[in-house]
């Protein structure tokens, strides 16, 4: 997955949890059969958090909190068929279990929560379309992570 540049996130109104200014994301665990998904997906999530700027992204050693994640499912499925009964549009879906942990104390700040993302692409877009759909799914997961660290007013 490439970088998430210029992503527009829609967050619920609120403020960042007190004492939470910096965040780090160790590589997610991959419980799917998709090889290397944890590397590309975690990198895309990190890029999205950096682009968002709600929290300062830093090293694990310097972070106030860690986003811990497990990629539980990943699938690509047909969503639209043409008149010839051939798939014309596919959807990428990913489901992650995400928690937020205070790095210094180990206290769980946000209990494990399922966050999902999806993106779609047309067959005519080729591999670039699938890549963009994966990025769109990662962007939705980033939005979900950010919503976990925002307290409602």
GROMACS .gro file of C-alpha atoms in nm:
model
  153
    1UNK     CA    1   0.000   0.000   0.000
    2UNK     CA    2   0.125   0.345  -0.080
    3UNK     CA    3   0.098   0.661   0.124
    4UNK     CA    4  -0.232   0.822   0.216
    5UNK     CA    5  -0.186   1.180   0.107
    6UNK     CA    6  -0.446   1.448   0.156
    7UNK     CA    7  -0.701   1.225   0.323
    8UNK     CA    8  -1.011   1.399   0.451
    9UNK     CA    9  -1.126   1.248   0.775
   10UNK     CA   10  -1.470   1.310   0.923
   11UNK     CA   11  -1.438   1.282   1.298
   12UNK     CA   12  -1.705   1.307   1.562
   13UNK     CA   13  -1.695   1.641   1.746
   14UNK     CA   14  -1.479   1.638   2.055
   15UNK     CA   15  -1.125   1.661   2.177
   16UNK     CA   16  -0.830   1.431   2.214
   17UNK     CA   17  -0.818   1.243   2.544
   18UNK     CA   18  -0.627   1.437   2.812
   19UNK     CA   19  -0.258   1.348   2.826
   20UNK     CA   20  -0.264   1.195   2.479
   21UNK     CA   21  -0.045   1.395   2.245
   22UNK     CA   22   0.166   1.135   2.068
   23UNK     CA   23   0.099   0.793   1.928
   24UNK     CA   24   0.288   0.501   1.774
   25UNK     CA   25   0.166   0.198   1.580
   26UNK     CA   26   0.361  -0.127   1.609
   27UNK     CA   27   0.299  -0.360   1.315
   28UNK     CA   28  -0.047  -0.513   1.332
   29UNK     CA   29  -0.074  -0.889   1.366
   30UNK     CA   30  -0.203  -1.057   1.052
   31UNK     CA   31  -0.454  -1.336   1.106
   32UNK     CA   32  -0.545  -1.353   0.736
   33UNK     CA   33  -0.401  -1.562   0.457
   34UNK     CA   34  -0.300  -1.247   0.265
   35UNK     CA   35   0.083  -1.245   0.269
   36UNK     CA   36   0.260  -0.935   0.402
   37UNK     CA   37  -0.071  -0.755   0.462
   38UNK     CA   38   0.039  -0.647   0.810
   39UNK     CA   39   0.336  -0.456   0.667
   40UNK     CA   40   0.159  -0.268   0.388
   41UNK     CA   41  -0.156  -0.207   0.592
   42UNK     CA   42   0.025  -0.083   0.904
   43UNK     CA   43   0.241   0.145   0.687
   44UNK     CA   44  -0.073   0.291   0.529
   45UNK     CA   45  -0.232   0.345   0.872
   46UNK     CA   46   0.083   0.521   0.996
   47UNK     CA   47   0.086   0.742   0.685
   48UNK     CA   48  -0.279   0.829   0.745
   49UNK     CA   49  -0.220   0.920   1.109
   50UNK     CA   50   0.075   1.139   1.010
   51UNK     CA   51  -0.129   1.312   0.739
   52UNK     CA   52  -0.419   1.370   0.978
   53UNK     CA   53  -0.207   1.553   1.241
   54UNK     CA   54  -0.463   1.509   1.522
   55UNK     CA   55  -0.187   1.335   1.717
   56UNK     CA   56   0.188   1.354   1.676
   57UNK     CA   57   0.324   1.030   1.537
   58UNK     CA   58   0.648   0.923   1.703
   59UNK     CA   59   0.860   0.620   1.792
   60UNK     CA   60   0.723   0.358   2.027
   61UNK     CA   61   0.972   0.466   2.296
   62UNK     CA   62   0.850   0.828   2.290
   63UNK     CA   63   0.476   0.775   2.240
   64UNK     CA   64   0.211   0.848   2.501
   65UNK     CA   65   0.004   0.560   2.365
   66UNK     CA   66   0.031   0.265   2.130
   67UNK     CA   67  -0.232   0.157   1.880
   68UNK     CA   68  -0.230  -0.223   1.889
   69UNK     CA   69  -0.407  -0.406   1.612
   70UNK     CA   70  -0.492  -0.743   1.469
   71UNK     CA   71  -0.605  -0.775   1.108
   72UNK     CA   72  -0.881  -1.029   1.151
   73UNK     CA   73  -1.020  -1.052   0.801
   74UNK     CA   74  -0.937  -0.937   0.451
   75UNK     CA   75  -1.134  -1.022   0.143
   76UNK     CA   76  -1.192  -0.910  -0.210
   77UNK     CA   77  -1.533  -0.994  -0.348
   78UNK     CA   78  -1.738  -0.921  -0.655
   79UNK     CA   79  -2.007  -0.656  -0.607
   80UNK     CA   80  -2.129  -0.588  -0.962
   81UNK     CA   81  -2.163  -0.812  -1.265
   82UNK     CA   82  -2.207  -0.704  -1.625
   83UNK     CA   83  -2.462  -0.842  -1.869
   84UNK     CA   84  -2.209  -1.110  -1.963
   85UNK     CA   85  -2.211  -1.226  -1.598
   86UNK     CA   86  -1.848  -1.129  -1.554
   87UNK     CA   87  -1.749  -0.931  -1.246
   88UNK     CA   88  -1.698  -0.564  -1.327
   89UNK     CA   89  -1.658  -0.421  -0.977
   90UNK     CA   90  -1.487  -0.560  -0.669
   91UNK     CA   91  -1.485  -0.453  -0.306
   92UNK     CA   92  -1.192  -0.480  -0.067
   93UNK     CA   93  -1.299  -0.530   0.296
   94UNK     CA   94  -1.076  -0.539   0.600
   95UNK     CA   95  -1.164  -0.587   0.965
   96UNK     CA   96  -0.924  -0.509   1.247
   97UNK     CA   97  -0.939  -0.537   1.621
   98UNK     CA   98  -0.780  -0.221   1.759
   99UNK     CA   99  -0.696  -0.112   2.113
  100UNK     CA  100  -0.517   0.185   2.261
  101UNK     CA  101  -0.266   0.127   2.542
  102UNK     CA  102  -0.078   0.374   2.759
  103UNK     CA  103   0.284   0.305   2.670
  104UNK     CA  104   0.427   0.391   3.013
  105UNK     CA  105   0.179   0.207   3.235
  106UNK     CA  106   0.033  -0.057   3.005
  107UNK     CA  107  -0.316   0.062   3.102
  108UNK     CA  108  -0.574  -0.013   2.836
  109UNK     CA  109  -0.720   0.325   2.734
  110UNK     CA  110  -0.954   0.183   2.470
  111UNK     CA  111  -1.069  -0.178   2.498
  112UNK     CA  112  -1.027  -0.392   2.184
  113UNK     CA  113  -1.275  -0.261   1.929
  114UNK     CA  114  -1.352  -0.382   1.579
  115UNK     CA  115  -1.278  -0.123   1.312
  116UNK     CA  116  -1.361  -0.193   0.949
  117UNK     CA  117  -1.275  -0.040   0.618
  118UNK     CA  118  -1.371  -0.095   0.257
  119UNK     CA  119  -1.290   0.032  -0.086
  120UNK     CA  120  -1.405  -0.064  -0.434
  121UNK     CA  121  -1.258  -0.074  -0.780
  122UNK     CA  122  -1.354  -0.165  -1.135
  123UNK     CA  123  -1.181  -0.442  -1.324
  124UNK     CA  124  -1.096  -0.188  -1.595
  125UNK     CA  125  -0.876  -0.003  -1.342
  126UNK     CA  126  -0.641  -0.300  -1.317
  127UNK     CA  127  -0.390  -0.343  -1.033
  128UNK     CA  128  -0.387   0.032  -0.967
  129UNK     CA  129  -0.760   0.018  -0.892
  130UNK     CA  130  -0.713  -0.262  -0.643
  131UNK     CA  131  -0.428  -0.070  -0.477
  132UNK     CA  132  -0.648   0.240  -0.444
  133UNK     CA  133  -0.930   0.027  -0.296
  134UNK     CA  134  -0.686  -0.110  -0.037
  135UNK     CA  135  -0.583   0.246   0.048
  136UNK     CA  136  -0.947   0.351   0.078
  137UNK     CA  137  -1.006   0.062   0.321
  138UNK     CA  138  -0.699   0.166   0.523
  139UNK     CA  139  -0.824   0.526   0.529
  140UNK     CA  140  -1.154   0.413   0.681
  141UNK     CA  141  -0.964   0.219   0.947
  142UNK     CA  142  -0.758   0.532   1.026
  143UNK     CA  143  -1.084   0.727   1.068
  144UNK     CA  144  -1.205   0.458   1.307
  145UNK     CA  145  -0.882   0.471   1.507
  146UNK     CA  146  -0.900   0.850   1.533
  147UNK     CA  147  -1.260   0.828   1.649
  148UNK     CA  148  -1.146   0.596   1.929
  149UNK     CA  149  -0.907   0.859   2.068
  150UNK     CA  150  -1.149   1.153   2.045
  151UNK     CA  151  -1.368   1.219   2.346
  152UNK     CA  152  -1.715   1.350   2.276
  153UNK     CA  153  -1.800   1.697   2.405
   0.00000   0.00000   0.00000
